Amino acid sequence: MSGLVGGFMQQVGCIMFMATAPVLWYQSLLITDVMDIVAVDPGYLCMTLGMLITAEAFLYLQLPIDIIPDFIPVLGKCDDALAYIAAAAGGLLTVAGASSWIASDDGPSLDLHMAE
């Protein structure tokens, strides 16, 4: 019985993280002195958004609940395939953003000046 409750709580935790992570990511961008999303380096945005998409996709794959149930013959596996595609795209976005962020003139830092 305790294993059943522990598994259920783990699933609830995954769903709660999936629901709140995008909001927390956006709010973390507003912590800078300049309350403007344009002021943050685009490479940093790309990298963190890629990590968020990858984490969300892998968490979706861990959940036993699917958007399209697996017992539907062909469509049942489509949502899992889309989650794998989203995870791969998020990984590529992370790598592209990190390389852009590191290759910037002043290195990995947040640009806190208003865009003119």
Short mmCIF file of C-alpha atoms in Angstrom, two decimals, residues 5-111:
data_model
loop_
_atom_site.label_atom_id
_atom_site.label_comp_id
_atom_site.label_asym_id
_atom_site.label_seq_id
_atom_site.Cartn_x
_atom_site.Cartn_y
_atom_site.Cartn_z
CA VAL A 5 0.89 5.96 -2.31
CA GLY A 6 4.57 6.78 -2.97
CA GLY A 7 4.15 6.19 -6.70
CA PHE A 8 1.03 8.34 -6.75
CA MET A 9 2.80 11.16 -4.93
CA GLN A 10 5.70 10.95 -7.38
CA GLN A 11 3.27 11.31 -10.29
CA VAL A 12 1.56 14.25 -8.62
CA GLY A 13 4.97 15.87 -8.11
CA CYS A 14 5.81 15.43 -11.79
CA ILE A 15 2.50 16.97 -12.84
CA MET A 16 2.97 19.89 -10.44
CA PHE A 17 6.49 20.53 -11.80
CA MET A 18 5.25 20.37 -15.39
CA ALA A 19 2.53 22.89 -14.58
CA THR A 20 4.68 25.39 -12.67
CA ALA A 21 8.04 25.17 -14.48
CA PRO A 22 7.13 27.47 -17.42
CA VAL A 23 5.80 30.13 -15.06
CA LEU A 24 8.89 29.91 -12.85
CA TRP A 25 11.15 30.09 -15.92
CA TYR A 26 9.44 33.26 -17.12
CA GLN A 27 9.52 34.80 -13.65
CA SER A 28 13.25 34.06 -13.37
CA LEU A 29 13.80 36.23 -16.45
CA LEU A 30 12.15 39.16 -14.68
CA ILE A 31 14.56 39.03 -11.71
CA THR A 32 17.10 41.19 -13.54
CA ASP A 33 17.32 44.92 -12.73
CA VAL A 34 15.79 45.76 -16.07
CA MET A 35 12.26 44.43 -16.14
CA ASP A 36 12.41 43.71 -19.87
CA ILE A 37 12.71 40.28 -21.45
CA VAL A 38 14.59 41.80 -24.41
CA ALA A 39 17.46 42.80 -22.09
CA VAL A 40 18.44 39.16 -21.50
CA ASP A 41 20.94 37.60 -23.92
CA PRO A 42 19.13 35.62 -26.66
CA GLY A 43 21.58 32.72 -26.28
CA TYR A 44 20.68 32.47 -22.60
CA LEU A 45 16.97 32.50 -23.44
CA CYS A 46 17.46 29.82 -26.08
CA MET A 47 19.52 27.62 -23.75
CA THR A 48 17.16 27.81 -20.76
CA LEU A 49 14.06 27.36 -22.92
CA GLY A 50 15.65 24.28 -24.50
CA MET A 51 16.36 22.81 -21.06
CA LEU A 52 12.78 23.49 -20.00
CA ILE A 53 11.32 21.83 -23.11
CA THR A 54 13.59 18.80 -22.69
CA ALA A 55 12.69 18.39 -19.01
CA GLU A 56 8.97 18.75 -19.72
CA ALA A 57 9.11 16.17 -22.53
CA PHE A 58 10.96 13.59 -20.43
CA LEU A 59 8.61 14.13 -17.50
CA TYR A 60 5.63 13.58 -19.81
CA LEU A 61 7.15 10.28 -20.93
CA GLN A 62 7.45 9.16 -17.29
CA LEU A 63 3.78 9.72 -16.53
CA PRO A 64 1.39 6.79 -16.96
CA ILE A 65 -1.30 9.20 -18.17
CA ASP A 66 -1.29 9.98 -21.90
CA ILE A 67 -3.14 12.60 -23.90
CA ILE A 68 -4.06 9.88 -26.39
CA PRO A 69 -4.48 6.45 -24.71
CA ASP A 70 -2.06 3.77 -25.92
CA PHE A 71 -4.83 1.25 -26.65
CA ILE A 72 -5.88 3.25 -29.74
CA PRO A 73 -4.05 1.37 -32.54
CA VAL A 74 -1.95 3.95 -34.40
CA LEU A 75 -2.65 7.22 -32.64
CA GLY A 76 -1.84 5.82 -29.22
CA LYS A 77 1.91 6.04 -29.75
CA CYS A 78 1.83 9.43 -31.53
CA ASP A 79 1.90 11.47 -28.33
CA ASP A 80 4.94 9.53 -27.12
CA ALA A 81 6.65 10.10 -30.48
CA LEU A 82 5.88 13.82 -30.25
CA ALA A 83 7.36 13.90 -26.74
CA TYR A 84 10.57 12.30 -28.04
CA ILE A 85 10.69 14.83 -30.88
CA ALA A 86 10.16 17.69 -28.40
CA ALA A 87 12.96 16.34 -26.19
CA ALA A 88 15.33 16.17 -29.16
CA ALA A 89 14.36 19.67 -30.31
CA GLY A 90 14.84 20.97 -26.77
CA GLY A 91 18.28 19.38 -26.64
CA LEU A 92 19.27 20.98 -29.94
CA LEU A 93 17.92 24.32 -28.74
CA THR A 94 19.97 24.01 -25.55
CA VAL A 95 23.17 23.28 -27.44
CA ALA A 96 22.57 26.08 -29.95
CA GLY A 97 21.78 28.57 -27.19
CA ALA A 98 24.79 27.56 -25.11
CA SER A 99 27.16 27.89 -28.05
CA SER A 100 25.66 31.28 -28.94
CA TRP A 101 25.82 32.45 -25.33
CA ILE A 102 29.45 31.38 -24.85
CA ALA A 103 30.49 32.79 -28.23
CA SER A 104 29.16 36.25 -27.39
CA ASP A 105 31.68 39.09 -27.04
CA ASP A 106 31.69 39.37 -23.27
CA GLY A 107 31.13 35.68 -22.52
CA PRO A 108 28.24 34.20 -20.57
CA SER A 109 26.68 37.14 -18.78
CA LEU A 110 23.32 38.83 -18.69
CA ASP A 111 23.05 42.10 -20.59
#
